Coordinates of N, CA and C and ligand atoms in Angstrom, one line a residue:
M166 N 4.3 47.2 27.6 CA 5.0 46.1 28.3 C 6.3 45.8 27.6
K167 N 7.3 45.6 28.4 CA 8.6 45.4 27.9 C 8.8 44.0 27.3
R168 N 9.3 43.9 26.1 CA 9.5 42.6 25.5 C 10.6 41.8 26.1
T169 N 10.4 40.5 26.4 CA 11.4 39.8 27.1 C 12.0 38.7 26.1
T170 N 11.3 38.6 25.0 CA 11.8 37.5 24.0 C 13.0 38.0 23.3
T171 N 14.0 37.2 23.3 CA 15.2 37.5 22.6 C 15.5 36.3 21.6
R172 N 16.5 36.4 20.9 CA 16.8 35.4 19.9 C 17.1 34.0 20.7
K173 N 17.6 34.2 21.9 CA 17.9 33.0 22.7 C 16.7 32.5 23.5
G174 N 15.5 33.2 23.3 CA 14.3 32.6 24.0 C 13.7 33.6 24.9
N175 N 12.7 33.2 25.6 CA 12.0 34.1 26.5 C 12.6 33.9 27.9
K176 N 13.1 35.1 28.4 CA 13.9 35.0 29.7 C 13.0 34.5 30.8
A177 N 11.8 34.9 30.8 CA 10.9 34.5 31.9 C 10.6 33.0 31.8
R178 N 10.6 32.4 30.6 CA 10.3 31.0 30.5 C 11.4 30.1 30.3
G179 N 12.6 30.6 30.4 CA 13.8 29.8 30.2 C 14.3 29.8 28.8
P180 N 15.5 29.3 28.6 CA 16.1 29.3 27.2 C 15.3 28.4 26.3
L181 N 15.3 28.8 25.0 CA 14.7 28.0 24.0 C 15.7 26.9 23.6
L182 N 15.3 25.7 23.8 CA 16.2 24.6 23.5 C 16.0 24.1 22.0
R183 N 17.0 24.2 21.3 CA 16.9 23.8 19.9 C 17.1 22.2 19.8
R184 N 16.2 21.6 19.0 CA 16.3 20.2 18.8 C 17.6 19.8 18.0
R185 N 18.5 19.1 18.7 CA 19.8 18.8 18.0 C 19.6 17.7 16.9
V186 N 18.8 16.7 17.2 CA 18.6 15.6 16.3 C 17.2 15.8 15.6
P187 N 17.2 16.0 14.3 CA 15.9 16.3 13.7 C 14.9 15.1 13.9
A188 N 13.7 15.3 14.0 CA 12.7 14.2 14.1 C 12.8 13.3 12.9
S189 N 12.6 12.0 13.1 CA 12.6 11.1 12.0 C 11.4 11.3 11.1
P190 N 11.6 11.2 9.8 CA 10.5 11.4 8.9 C 9.5 10.2 9.0
C191 N 9.9 9.2 9.7 CA 9.3 7.9 9.7 C 9.0 7.5 11.2
P192 N 7.9 7.9 11.8 CA 7.7 7.7 13.2 C 7.9 6.2 13.7
L193 N 7.6 5.3 12.8 CA 7.7 3.9 13.1 C 9.2 3.5 13.3
F194 N 10.0 4.2 12.6 CA 11.5 3.9 12.6 C 12.3 5.1 12.8
P195 N 12.4 5.5 14.1 CA 13.1 6.7 14.4 C 14.6 6.7 14.0
E196 N 15.1 5.4 13.8 CA 16.5 5.3 13.3 C 16.7 5.8 11.9
I197 N 15.6 6.1 11.2 CA 15.8 6.6 9.8 C 16.0 8.1 10.0
E198 N 17.2 8.6 9.6 CA 17.5 10.0 9.9 C 16.8 11.0 8.9
R199 N 16.7 10.6 7.6 CA 16.1 11.5 6.7 C 15.8 10.7 5.4
I200 N 14.9 11.2 4.6 CA 14.6 10.6 3.3 C 15.5 11.2 2.3
L201 N 16.2 10.3 1.6 CA 17.1 10.7 0.6 C 16.4 10.8 -0.8
V202 N 15.6 9.8 -1.1 CA 14.9 9.8 -2.4 C 13.4 9.5 -2.1
T203 N 12.6 10.4 -2.5 CA 11.2 10.2 -2.1 C 10.4 9.3 -3.1
E204 N 9.2 8.9 -2.7 CA 8.4 8.0 -3.6 C 8.2 8.7 -5.0
P205 N 7.8 9.9 -5.0 CA 7.5 10.5 -6.3 C 8.8 10.6 -7.2
Q206 N 9.9 10.9 -6.5 CA 11.2 11.0 -7.3 C 11.5 9.6 -7.8
I207 N 11.3 8.6 -7.1 CA 11.6 7.2 -7.5 C 10.7 6.9 -8.7
A208 N 9.4 7.2 -8.6 CA 8.4 6.9 -9.6 C 8.8 7.6 -10.9
R209 N 9.2 8.9 -10.8 CA 9.5 9.6 -12.1 C 10.8 9.0 -12.7
R210 N 11.8 8.7 -11.9 CA 13.0 8.2 -12.4 C 12.8 6.8 -13.1
V211 N 12.0 6.0 -12.4 CA 11.7 4.6 -13.0 C 11.1 4.8 -14.4
R212 N 10.1 5.7 -14.5 CA 9.5 5.9 -15.8 C 10.5 6.3 -16.8
W213 N 11.4 7.2 -16.4 CA 12.5 7.7 -17.3 C 13.4 6.5 -17.7
L214 N 13.8 5.7 -16.8 CA 14.6 4.5 -17.1 C 13.9 3.6 -18.1
T215 N 12.6 3.3 -17.8 CA 11.9 2.4 -18.7 C 11.8 2.9 -20.1
R216 N 11.7 4.2 -20.3 CA 11.7 4.8 -21.7 C 13.1 4.5 -22.3
Q217 N 14.2 4.7 -21.6 CA 15.5 4.4 -22.2 C 15.6 2.9 -22.6
L218 N 15.2 2.1 -21.6 CA 15.3 0.6 -21.9 C 14.4 0.2 -23.1
A219 N 13.2 0.7 -23.1 CA 12.3 0.4 -24.2 C 12.9 0.7 -25.6
R220 N 13.6 1.8 -25.6 CA 14.3 2.3 -26.8 C 15.5 1.4 -27.1
D221 N 16.3 1.1 -26.1 CA 17.6 0.4 -26.4 C 17.4 -1.1 -26.6
F222 N 16.3 -1.7 -26.1 CA 16.1 -3.2 -26.2 C 15.0 -3.5 -27.2
A223 N 14.5 -2.5 -27.9 CA 13.4 -2.8 -28.9 C 13.8 -3.9 -29.9
G224 N 12.9 -4.9 -30.1 CA 13.2 -5.9 -31.1 C 14.2 -7.0 -30.6
R225 N 14.7 -6.9 -29.4 CA 15.7 -7.9 -28.9 C 15.0 -9.0 -28.1
D226 N 15.7 -10.1 -28.0 CA 15.2 -11.2 -27.2 C 15.8 -11.0 -25.8
L227 N 15.0 -10.3 -25.0 CA 15.4 -9.8 -23.7 C 15.2 -10.7 -22.5
V228 N 16.2 -10.9 -21.7 CA 16.1 -11.6 -20.4 C 16.5 -10.6 -19.3
V229 N 15.6 -10.3 -18.4 CA 15.9 -9.5 -17.3 C 16.4 -10.4 -16.2
V230 N 17.6 -10.1 -15.7 CA 18.1 -11.0 -14.6 C 18.3 -10.1 -13.3
S231 N 17.5 -10.4 -12.3 CA 17.4 -9.5 -11.2 C 18.1 -10.2 -10.0
L232 N 18.9 -9.4 -9.3 CA 19.6 -9.9 -8.1 C 18.8 -9.9 -6.8
L233 N 18.6 -11.0 -6.2 CA 17.8 -11.1 -5.0 C 18.6 -10.6 -3.8
N234 N 18.1 -10.0 -2.8 CA 16.7 -9.7 -2.5 C 16.4 -8.2 -2.7
G235 N 17.4 -7.4 -2.8 CA 17.3 -6.0 -2.7 C 16.5 -5.3 -3.9
T236 N 16.3 -6.1 -5.0 CA 15.7 -5.5 -6.1 C 14.2 -5.6 -6.2
V237 N 13.6 -6.2 -5.2 CA 12.1 -6.6 -5.3 C 11.3 -5.4 -5.8
M238 N 11.4 -4.3 -5.1 CA 10.5 -3.1 -5.4 C 10.9 -2.5 -6.7
F239 N 12.2 -2.3 -6.9 CA 12.6 -1.6 -8.1 C 12.3 -2.4 -9.3
L240 N 12.6 -3.7 -9.2 CA 12.3 -4.6 -10.4 C 10.8 -4.6 -10.7
A241 N 9.9 -4.7 -9.7 CA 8.5 -4.8 -9.9 C 8.0 -3.5 -10.6
D242 N 8.5 -2.3 -10.2 CA 8.1 -1.1 -10.8 C 8.7 -0.9 -12.2
L243 N 9.9 -1.4 -12.3 CA 10.6 -1.2 -13.6 C 9.9 -2.1 -14.7
V244 N 9.7 -3.4 -14.4 CA 9.2 -4.2 -15.5 C 7.7 -4.0 -15.8
R245 N 7.0 -3.5 -14.8 CA 5.5 -3.3 -15.1 C 5.4 -2.1 -16.0
H246 N 6.3 -1.2 -16.0 CA 6.2 0.0 -16.9 C 7.0 -0.2 -18.2
L247 N 7.6 -1.4 -18.3 CA 8.5 -1.6 -19.5 C 7.7 -2.3 -20.6
S248 N 7.4 -1.5 -21.6 CA 6.5 -2.1 -22.7 C 7.3 -2.8 -23.7
L249 N 7.8 -4.0 -23.3 CA 8.7 -4.8 -24.2 C 8.4 -6.2 -23.8
P250 N 8.4 -7.2 -24.8 CA 8.4 -8.6 -24.4 C 9.7 -8.9 -23.7
L251 N 9.6 -9.7 -22.6 CA 10.8 -10.0 -21.9 C 10.5 -11.3 -21.1
R252 N 11.6 -11.9 -20.7 CA 11.5 -13.0 -19.7 C 12.3 -12.6 -18.4
L253 N 11.9 -13.1 -17.3 CA 12.5 -12.7 -16.1 C 13.1 -13.9 -15.3
D254 N 14.3 -13.7 -14.8 CA 15.0 -14.7 -14.0 C 15.7 -14.0 -12.9
F255 N 16.1 -14.8 -11.9 CA 16.7 -14.2 -10.7 C 18.0 -15.0 -10.4
I256 N 19.0 -14.2 -9.9 CA 20.2 -14.8 -9.3 C 20.2 -14.4 -7.8
G257 N 20.4 -15.3 -7.0 CA 20.5 -15.0 -5.5 C 22.0 -14.9 -5.1
V258 N 22.3 -13.7 -4.6 CA 23.7 -13.5 -4.1 C 23.6 -13.0 -2.7
S259 N 24.3 -13.6 -1.8 CA 24.3 -13.1 -0.4 C 25.7 -12.9 0.0
S260 N 25.9 -11.9 0.8 CA 27.3 -11.6 1.3 C 27.3 -11.9 2.8
Y261 N 28.3 -12.7 3.1 CA 28.6 -12.9 4.5 C 29.6 -11.9 5.0
G262 N 29.6 -11.7 6.3 CA 30.6 -10.6 6.8 C 29.8 -9.5 7.4
A263 N 30.4 -8.4 7.6 CA 29.7 -7.3 8.2 C 28.5 -6.9 7.4
E264 N 27.4 -6.5 8.1 CA 26.1 -6.3 7.4 C 26.1 -5.1 6.5
T265 N 26.9 -4.1 6.7 CA 26.9 -2.9 5.9 C 28.0 -2.9 4.8
R266 N 28.7 -4.0 4.7 CA 29.7 -4.1 3.7 C 29.5 -5.4 3.0
S267 N 30.0 -5.4 1.7 CA 29.9 -6.7 1.0 C 31.0 -7.6 1.3
G268 N 30.7 -8.7 2.0 CA 31.8 -9.6 2.5 C 31.9 -10.7 1.4
D269 N 32.2 -11.9 1.9 CA 32.3 -13.0 0.9 C 31.0 -13.4 0.3
L270 N 31.0 -13.5 -1.0 CA 29.8 -13.7 -1.8 C 29.4 -15.2 -1.9
V271 N 28.1 -15.5 -1.7 CA 27.7 -16.9 -1.8 C 26.5 -16.8 -2.8
F272 N 26.4 -17.7 -3.8 CA 25.3 -17.8 -4.7 C 24.2 -18.6 -4.0
T273 N 23.0 -18.1 -3.8 CA 22.0 -18.8 -3.2 C 20.9 -19.3 -4.2
K274 N 21.0 -18.7 -5.4 CA 20.1 -19.2 -6.5 C 20.8 -18.9 -7.8
Q275 N 20.8 -20.0 -8.6 CA 21.5 -19.9 -9.9 C 20.5 -19.5 -11.0
L276 N 21.0 -19.0 -12.1 CA 20.2 -18.6 -13.3 C 19.6 -19.9 -13.8
R277 N 18.3 -19.8 -14.2 CA 17.6 -21.0 -14.8 C 17.4 -20.9 -16.3
L278 N 17.1 -19.6 -16.7 CA 16.8 -19.4 -18.2 C 18.1 -19.5 -19.0
D279 N 17.9 -19.9 -20.2 CA 19.1 -20.0 -21.1 C 19.2 -18.6 -21.8
V280 N 20.4 -18.0 -21.5 CA 20.6 -16.6 -22.0 C 21.6 -16.6 -23.2
R281 N 22.0 -17.8 -23.7 CA 22.9 -17.8 -24.8 C 22.4 -17.1 -26.0
G282 N 23.1 -16.2 -26.5 CA 22.8 -15.4 -27.7 C 21.7 -14.4 -27.5
R283 N 21.3 -14.2 -26.2 CA 20.2 -13.3 -25.9 C 20.7 -12.0 -25.3
D284 N 19.9 -11.0 -25.2 CA 20.3 -9.7 -24.5 C 19.9 -9.9 -23.0
V285 N 20.8 -9.5 -22.2 CA 20.5 -9.7 -20.7 C 20.6 -8.3 -20.1
L286 N 19.6 -8.0 -19.3 CA 19.6 -6.8 -18.5 C 19.7 -7.2 -17.1
V287 N 20.8 -6.9 -16.4 CA 21.0 -7.2 -15.0 C 20.5 -6.0 -14.2
V288 N 19.6 -6.4 -13.3 CA 19.0 -5.3 -12.4 C 19.5 -5.5 -11.0
D289 N 20.1 -4.5 -10.4 CA 20.5 -4.6 -9.0 C 20.1 -3.3 -8.2
D290 N 20.1 -3.5 -6.9 CA 19.6 -2.3 -6.1 C 20.6 -1.2 -6.0
I291 N 21.9 -1.6 -5.7 CA 22.9 -0.6 -5.5 C 24.3 -1.0 -5.9
L292 N 25.0 -0.2 -6.6 CA 26.3 -0.5 -7.0 C 27.2 0.3 -6.1
D293 N 27.9 -0.5 -5.2 CA 28.7 0.1 -4.2 C 30.2 -0.1 -4.5
T294 N 30.8 -1.1 -3.9 CA 32.2 -1.4 -4.3 C 32.4 -2.0 -5.7
G295 N 31.3 -2.6 -6.1 CA 31.3 -3.3 -7.4 C 31.6 -4.8 -7.4
R296 N 31.9 -5.3 -6.2 CA 32.4 -6.7 -6.0 C 31.2 -7.6 -6.4
T297 N 30.0 -7.3 -6.0 CA 28.9 -8.2 -6.3 C 28.7 -8.3 -7.8
L298 N 28.6 -7.1 -8.5 CA 28.3 -7.2 -9.9 C 29.4 -7.8 -10.7
K299 N 30.6 -7.6 -10.3 CA 31.8 -8.1 -11.0 C 31.7 -9.7 -11.0
R300 N 31.3 -10.2 -9.8 CA 31.2 -11.7 -9.7 C 30.0 -12.2 -10.6
V301 N 28.9 -11.5 -10.5 CA 27.7 -11.9 -11.2 C 27.9 -11.8 -12.7
L302 N 28.6 -10.7 -13.2 CA 28.8 -10.5 -14.6 C 29.7 -11.6 -15.1
A303 N 30.7 -12.0 -14.3 CA 31.6 -13.1 -14.8 C 30.8 -14.4 -14.9
V304 N 29.9 -14.7 -14.0 CA 29.1 -15.9 -14.1 C 28.2 -15.9 -15.3
L305 N 27.6 -14.7 -15.5 CA 26.7 -14.6 -16.6 C 27.4 -14.8 -18.0
R306 N 28.6 -14.2 -18.1 CA 29.3 -14.3 -19.4 C 29.7 -15.7 -19.8
E307 N 29.8 -16.6 -18.8 CA 30.0 -18.0 -19.1 C 28.9 -18.6 -19.9
H308 N 27.7 -18.0 -19.7 CA 26.5 -18.5 -20.5 C 26.4 -17.9 -21.9
K309 N 27.4 -17.1 -22.3 CA 27.5 -16.6 -23.6 C 26.2 -15.8 -24.1
P310 N 25.8 -14.8 -23.4 CA 24.7 -13.9 -23.9 C 25.2 -13.1 -25.0
R311 N 24.3 -12.5 -25.8 CA 24.7 -11.7 -26.9 C 25.3 -10.4 -26.4
R312 N 24.6 -9.8 -25.4 CA 25.2 -8.6 -24.7 C 24.6 -8.5 -23.3
V313 N 25.3 -7.9 -22.4 CA 24.9 -7.7 -21.0 C 24.9 -6.2 -20.7
R314 N 23.8 -5.7 -20.2 CA 23.7 -4.3 -19.7 C 23.3 -4.4 -18.3
V315 N 23.7 -3.3 -17.5 CA 23.4 -3.3 -16.1 C 22.6 -2.1 -15.8
C316 N 21.5 -2.3 -15.0 CA 20.7 -1.2 -14.5 C 20.6 -1.3 -13.0
V317 N 21.0 -0.2 -12.3 CA 20.9 -0.1 -10.9 C 20.1 1.0 -10.4
L318 N 19.4 0.9 -9.3 CA 18.6 2.0 -8.7 C 19.5 3.0 -8.2
L319 N 20.6 2.6 -7.5 CA 21.5 3.6 -6.8 C 22.9 3.3 -7.1
E320 N 23.7 4.3 -7.1 CA 25.1 4.1 -7.3 C 25.9 5.0 -6.3
K321 N 26.9 4.4 -5.6 CA 27.8 5.1 -4.7 C 29.1 5.1 -5.4
K322 N 29.5 6.1 -6.1 CA 30.7 6.1 -6.8 C 32.0 6.1 -5.9
A323 N 31.8 6.8 -4.8 CA 33.0 7.0 -3.9 C 33.6 5.7 -3.4
R324 N 32.9 4.6 -3.4 CA 33.4 3.4 -2.8 C 33.8 2.3 -3.7
R325 N 33.8 2.7 -5.0 CA 34.1 1.6 -6.0 C 35.5 1.1 -5.9
V326 N 35.7 -0.2 -5.9 CA 37.0 -0.8 -5.9 C 37.2 -1.7 -7.1
E327 N 36.1 -2.1 -7.7 CA 36.2 -2.9 -9.0 C 35.8 -2.1 -10.2
N328 N 36.4 -2.4 -11.3 CA 36.1 -1.7 -12.5 C 34.8 -2.2 -13.2
V329 N 33.7 -1.8 -12.6 CA 32.4 -2.2 -13.1 C 31.6 -0.9 -13.3
R330 N 30.9 -0.8 -14.4 CA 30.0 0.4 -14.5 C 28.6 -0.1 -14.9
A331 N 27.6 0.8 -14.4 CA 26.2 0.5 -14.8 C 25.9 1.3 -16.0
D332 N 25.1 0.7 -16.9 CA 24.7 1.5 -18.1 C 23.5 2.4 -17.8
Y333 N 22.7 2.0 -16.8 CA 21.5 2.7 -16.5 C 21.5 2.9 -14.9
V334 N 21.4 4.2 -14.5 CA 21.5 4.5 -13.1 C 20.3 5.3 -12.7
G335 N 19.6 4.9 -11.6 CA 18.5 5.7 -11.1 C 19.0 7.0 -10.4
F336 N 19.8 6.8 -9.4 CA 20.3 8.0 -8.7 C 21.7 7.7 -8.2
Q337 N 22.6 8.8 -8.3 CA 23.9 8.7 -7.7 C 23.8 9.2 -6.3
I338 N 24.3 8.5 -5.3 CA 24.1 9.0 -4.0 C 25.5 9.1 -3.3
P339 N 25.6 9.9 -2.2 CA 26.8 10.0 -1.5 C 27.1 8.8 -0.7
D340 N 28.3 8.7 -0.1 CA 28.6 7.5 0.7 C 27.9 7.5 2.1
L341 N 26.7 7.1 2.0 CA 25.8 7.0 3.2 C 25.2 5.6 3.1
F342 N 24.8 5.1 4.3 CA 24.2 3.8 4.3 C 22.7 4.0 4.2
V343 N 22.1 3.5 3.2 CA 20.6 3.8 2.9 C 19.8 2.5 3.0
V344 N 18.6 2.7 3.3 CA 17.6 1.5 3.4 C 16.3 1.9 2.8
G345 N 15.5 0.9 2.5 CA 14.1 1.2 2.0 C 14.0 0.9 0.5
Y346 N 12.8 0.8 0.0 CA 12.6 0.5 -1.4 C 13.4 -0.7 -1.8
G347 N 13.4 -1.8 -1.0 CA 14.1 -3.0 -1.3 C 15.4 -3.2 -0.5
L348 N 16.0 -2.0 -0.2 CA 17.4 -2.1 0.5 C 17.2 -2.4 2.0
D349 N 18.1 -3.2 2.5 CA 18.0 -3.6 3.9 C 19.2 -3.2 4.7
Y350 N 18.9 -3.3 6.0 CA 20.0 -3.5 7.0 C 19.6 -4.7 7.8
A351 N 20.4 -5.7 7.8 CA 20.0 -7.0 8.6 C 18.6 -7.4 8.2
E352 N 18.3 -7.4 6.9 CA 17.0 -7.8 6.4 C 15.8 -7.0 6.8
R353 N 16.0 -5.8 7.4 CA 14.9 -4.9 7.8 C 14.8 -3.8 6.8
Y354 N 13.7 -3.1 6.9 CA 13.5 -1.8 6.2 C 13.2 -2.0 4.7
R355 N 13.2 -3.2 4.2 CA 13.0 -3.3 2.7 C 11.6 -2.8 2.2
N356 N 10.6 -2.8 3.1 CA 9.3 -2.4 2.7 C 9.0 -0.9 2.8
L357 N 10.0 -0.1 3.2 CA 9.8 1.3 3.2 C 9.6 1.8 1.7
P358 N 8.7 2.7 1.4 CA 8.4 3.1 0.0 C 9.4 4.1 -0.5
F359 N 10.3 4.6 0.4 CA 11.3 5.6 0.0 C 12.7 5.1 0.3
V360 N 13.7 5.8 -0.2 CA 15.1 5.4 0.2 C 15.5 6.4 1.3
G361 N 15.8 5.9 2.5 CA 16.2 6.7 3.6 C 17.6 6.5 4.1
V362 N 18.1 7.4 4.9 CA 19.4 7.3 5.5 C 19.3 6.7 6.9
L363 N 20.0 5.7 7.1 CA 20.0 5.0 8.5 C 21.0 5.8 9.3
R364 N 20.5 6.1 10.5 CA 21.5 6.8 11.5 C 22.7 5.8 11.7
P365 N 23.9 6.3 11.7 CA 25.1 5.4 11.9 C 25.0 4.6 13.2
E366 N 24.4 5.2 14.2 CA 24.3 4.5 15.5 C 23.5 3.2 15.4
A367 N 22.6 3.2 14.4 CA 21.7 2.0 14.2 C 22.5 0.8 13.7
Y368 N 23.7 1.1 13.1 CA 24.4 -0.1 12.7 C 25.8 -0.1 13.3
G369 N 25.9 0.6 14.4 CA 27.1 0.6 15.3 C 28.3 1.2 14.6
A370 N 28.1 2.2 13.8 CA 29.2 2.9 13.1 C 29.7 4.0 14.0
Ligands
IMP125 P1 29.0 -4.1 -3.7 O1 29.3 -5.5 -4.0 O2 29.9 -3.4 -2.7 O3 28.8 -3.2 -5.0 O4 27.6 -4.0 -2.9 C1 26.5 -4.3 -3.5 C2 25.5 -4.8 -2.4 O5 25.9 -4.3 -1.1 C3 24.2 -4.3 -2.7 O6 23.5 -5.2 -3.5 C4 23.6 -4.2 -1.3 O7 23.0 -5.5 -0.9 C5 24.7 -3.9 -0.4 N1 24.8 -2.5 -0.1 C6 25.8 -1.6 -0.4 N2 25.5 -0.4 0.0 C7 24.3 -0.5 0.7 C8 23.5 0.5 1.3 O8 23.8 1.7 1.4 N3 22.3 0.0 1.9 C9 21.9 -1.3 1.8 N4 22.7 -2.2 1.1 C10 23.9 -1.8 0.6
MG126 MG1 21.8 -6.6 -2.7

């Protein structure tokens, strides 16, 4: 029998249509284009970070200051694996303006613990333009801590406008809008266990 299947498909059955848009890895949220950082990758990196932190803050009077709300997952995983005595506080920062860009910053929760003379570890979800951390670090320094270090889950170097650097970085990522593992778009997707790329159509880009 003569073969009719070619690279273009089976002539008798019509052309083979290639799927242009890959299936979402997350059936519940088809707007998630792909997973950028998987759960096991996050878990391994968090363990690695906690080992660095345990070494660098051993014997110090440590206050971990976490920025709400994007750090929920990262912070929980980080501190539960951090074998150091520490205290935990939160600063609430919210940006008004376009939802995928950091607009005008508003403090929704102030620091409560006294950090004067103490070591502070600021934990944030993502260092993007650097505007948020720059403002937060300026506020923190008014409280005269002994030293301030910054730990972020993700860093997008390409979009930095402020001269801010993180001392501990989970992953460097390209200039993509990501959600999950605490990160949101319009307050959604924070509960995804991985970091995924949101299709630009989903935020009108
Ligand atoms: P920055 O002030 O531009 O450094 O932005 C920091 C804040 O912007 C983060 O804490 C996030 O809330 C938000 N952000 C920046 N990039 C992303 C992203 O890709 N996904 C979700 N939120 C982001
Ligand atoms: Mg945030």
